[in-house]
Amino acid sequence: MEAPKYDEDIENWQSPTRDYLAEEKVADETLTAERYTELTFFANIAIFSIFMVISCYIFAAILPNFLAVLLAIASSYYLLQVSKQAIKILLSHIKK
């Protein structure tokens, strides 16, 4: 709902109803949830990339490059899954 542009329109302007405000609140919460989902997605990519670089560097020092990259991908994915579970457990303990 837009506010009236001219002073004469103030008498005809209706204030927002409860239904309208509830719909706006739901729309805002939906947008916020979408933003959190996007943020989580990009955070997971960043964490995976960091694990990938570190593990590739370590494995490349002791293994041939091809094996180092394959092991780095596998270990990075595993570390990402473990860290996500650890964060969930930590948050559940904090909430209690």
PDB file of C-alpha atoms in Angstrom:
ATOM      1  CA  MET A   1       0.000   0.000   0.000  1.00  0.00           C
ATOM      2  CA  GLU A   2       1.321   3.351  -0.959  1.00  0.00           C
ATOM      3  CA  ALA A   3       0.810   6.519   0.995  1.00  0.00           C
ATOM      4  CA  PRO A   4      -1.289   9.197  -0.706  1.00  0.00           C
ATOM      5  CA  LYS A   5       0.579  11.668  -2.888  1.00  0.00           C
ATOM      6  CA  TYR A   6      -1.693  14.656  -2.366  1.00  0.00           C
ATOM      7  CA  ASP A   7      -3.280  16.091   0.765  1.00  0.00           C
ATOM      8  CA  GLU A   8      -6.792  15.694  -0.676  1.00  0.00           C
ATOM      9  CA  ASP A   9      -6.343  11.928  -0.911  1.00  0.00           C
ATOM     10  CA  ILE A  10      -5.682  11.490   2.813  1.00  0.00           C
ATOM     11  CA  GLU A  11      -9.398  11.133   3.614  1.00  0.00           C
ATOM     12  CA  ASN A  12      -9.730   8.293   1.086  1.00  0.00           C
ATOM     13  CA  TRP A  13      -6.566   6.471   2.109  1.00  0.00           C
ATOM     14  CA  GLN A  14      -7.015   3.311   4.131  1.00  0.00           C
ATOM     15  CA  SER A  15      -4.457   2.174   6.607  1.00  0.00           C
ATOM     16  CA  PRO A  16      -3.012  -1.317   6.072  1.00  0.00           C
ATOM     17  CA  THR A  17      -5.195  -4.156   7.327  1.00  0.00           C
ATOM     18  CA  ARG A  18      -4.004  -6.974   9.552  1.00  0.00           C
ATOM     19  CA  ASP A  19      -4.240  -9.405   6.646  1.00  0.00           C
ATOM     20  CA  TYR A  20      -2.050  -7.179   4.506  1.00  0.00           C
ATOM     21  CA  LEU A  21       0.503  -6.801   7.295  1.00  0.00           C
ATOM     22  CA  ALA A  22       0.504 -10.576   7.856  1.00  0.00           C
ATOM     23  CA  GLU A  23       1.094 -11.172   4.139  1.00  0.00           C
ATOM     24  CA  GLU A  24       3.940  -8.669   4.141  1.00  0.00           C
ATOM     25  CA  LYS A  25       5.498 -10.356   7.170  1.00  0.00           C
ATOM     26  CA  VAL A  26       5.297 -13.779   5.503  1.00  0.00           C
ATOM     27  CA  ALA A  27       6.844 -12.357   2.327  1.00  0.00           C
ATOM     28  CA  ASP A  28       9.695 -10.810   4.325  1.00  0.00           C
ATOM     29  CA  GLU A  29      10.299 -14.058   6.216  1.00  0.00           C
ATOM     30  CA  THR A  30      10.351 -15.980   2.934  1.00  0.00           C
ATOM     31  CA  LEU A  31      12.937 -13.606   1.482  1.00  0.00           C
ATOM     32  CA  THR A  32      15.029 -13.890   4.639  1.00  0.00           C
ATOM     33  CA  ALA A  33      14.893 -17.697   4.472  1.00  0.00           C
ATOM     34  CA  GLU A  34      15.992 -17.588   0.832  1.00  0.00           C
ATOM     35  CA  ARG A  35      18.906 -15.325   1.742  1.00  0.00           C
ATOM     36  CA  TYR A  36      19.988 -17.709   4.521  1.00  0.00           C
ATOM     37  CA  THR A  37      19.823 -20.607   2.072  1.00  0.00           C
ATOM     38  CA  GLU A  38      21.995 -18.727  -0.424  1.00  0.00           C
ATOM     39  CA  LEU A  39      24.429 -17.724   2.309  1.00  0.00           C
ATOM     40  CA  THR A  40      24.686 -21.322   3.512  1.00  0.00           C
ATOM     41  CA  PHE A  41      25.295 -22.548  -0.022  1.00  0.00           C
ATOM     42  CA  PHE A  42      28.148 -20.126  -0.648  1.00  0.00           C
ATOM     43  CA  ALA A  43      29.613 -20.723   2.812  1.00  0.00           C
ATOM     44  CA  ASN A  44      29.698 -24.459   2.073  1.00  0.00           C
ATOM     45  CA  ILE A  45      31.501 -23.790  -1.201  1.00  0.00           C
ATOM     46  CA  ALA A  46      34.029 -21.568   0.578  1.00  0.00           C
ATOM     47  CA  ILE A  47      34.679 -24.110   3.334  1.00  0.00           C
ATOM     48  CA  PHE A  48      35.031 -26.925   0.802  1.00  0.00           C
ATOM     49  CA  SER A  49      37.493 -24.839  -1.221  1.00  0.00           C
ATOM     50  CA  ILE A  50      39.607 -24.075   1.831  1.00  0.00           C
ATOM     51  CA  PHE A  51      39.700 -27.745   2.832  1.00  0.00           C
ATOM     52  CA  MET A  52      40.502 -28.644  -0.778  1.00  0.00           C
ATOM     53  CA  VAL A  53      43.494 -26.310  -1.002  1.00  0.00           C
ATOM     54  CA  ILE A  54      44.931 -27.364   2.354  1.00  0.00           C
ATOM     55  CA  SER A  55      44.513 -31.090   1.766  1.00  0.00           C
ATOM     56  CA  CYS A  56      45.784 -30.869  -1.824  1.00  0.00           C
ATOM     57  CA  TYR A  57      48.893 -29.068  -0.584  1.00  0.00           C
ATOM     58  CA  ILE A  58      49.502 -31.730   2.064  1.00  0.00           C
ATOM     59  CA  PHE A  59      48.818 -34.704  -0.217  1.00  0.00           C
ATOM     60  CA  ALA A  60      50.892 -33.252  -3.075  1.00  0.00           C
ATOM     61  CA  ALA A  61      53.909 -33.245  -0.794  1.00  0.00           C
ATOM     62  CA  ILE A  62      53.781 -37.013  -0.278  1.00  0.00           C
ATOM     63  CA  LEU A  63      51.839 -38.456  -3.262  1.00  0.00           C
ATOM     64  CA  PRO A  64      51.797 -38.103  -7.049  1.00  0.00           C
ATOM     65  CA  ASN A  65      49.708 -35.128  -8.177  1.00  0.00           C
ATOM     66  CA  PHE A  66      46.821 -37.114  -9.673  1.00  0.00           C
ATOM     67  CA  LEU A  67      46.330 -39.137  -6.495  1.00  0.00           C
ATOM     68  CA  ALA A  68      46.769 -36.031  -4.372  1.00  0.00           C
ATOM     69  CA  VAL A  69      43.920 -34.252  -6.151  1.00  0.00           C
ATOM     70  CA  LEU A  70      41.582 -37.244  -5.900  1.00  0.00           C
ATOM     71  CA  LEU A  71      42.334 -37.744  -2.217  1.00  0.00           C
ATOM     72  CA  ALA A  72      42.006 -34.002  -1.606  1.00  0.00           C
ATOM     73  CA  ILE A  73      38.516 -33.958  -3.144  1.00  0.00           C
ATOM     74  CA  ALA A  74      37.409 -36.974  -1.125  1.00  0.00           C
ATOM     75  CA  SER A  75      38.878 -35.764   2.152  1.00  0.00           C
ATOM     76  CA  SER A  76      37.543 -32.226   1.654  1.00  0.00           C
ATOM     77  CA  TYR A  77      34.027 -33.533   1.114  1.00  0.00           C
ATOM     78  CA  TYR A  78      34.326 -35.724   4.203  1.00  0.00           C
ATOM     79  CA  LEU A  79      35.663 -32.824   6.298  1.00  0.00           C
ATOM     80  CA  LEU A  80      32.820 -30.611   5.057  1.00  0.00           C
ATOM     81  CA  GLN A  81      30.219 -33.170   6.132  1.00  0.00           C
ATOM     82  CA  VAL A  82      31.876 -33.658   9.519  1.00  0.00           C
ATOM     83  CA  SER A  83      32.157 -29.921  10.137  1.00  0.00           C
ATOM     84  CA  LYS A  84      28.488 -29.375   9.241  1.00  0.00           C
ATOM     85  CA  GLN A  85      27.465 -32.069  11.730  1.00  0.00           C
ATOM     86  CA  ALA A  86      29.751 -30.607  14.385  1.00  0.00           C
ATOM     87  CA  ILE A  87      28.247 -27.154  13.895  1.00  0.00           C
ATOM     88  CA  LYS A  88      24.715 -28.566  14.222  1.00  0.00           C
ATOM     89  CA  ILE A  89      25.640 -30.377  17.431  1.00  0.00           C
ATOM     90  CA  LEU A  90      27.376 -27.294  18.810  1.00  0.00           C
ATOM     91  CA  LEU A  91      24.371 -25.087  18.049  1.00  0.00           C
ATOM     92  CA  SER A  92      21.975 -27.560  19.652  1.00  0.00           C
ATOM     93  CA  HIS A  93      24.097 -27.558  22.829  1.00  0.00           C
ATOM     94  CA  ILE A  94      24.204 -23.766  22.852  1.00  0.00           C
ATOM     95  CA  LYS A  95      20.414 -23.525  22.484  1.00  0.00           C
ATOM     96  CA  LYS A  96      19.857 -25.760  25.540  1.00  0.00           C
TER      97      LYS A  96
END
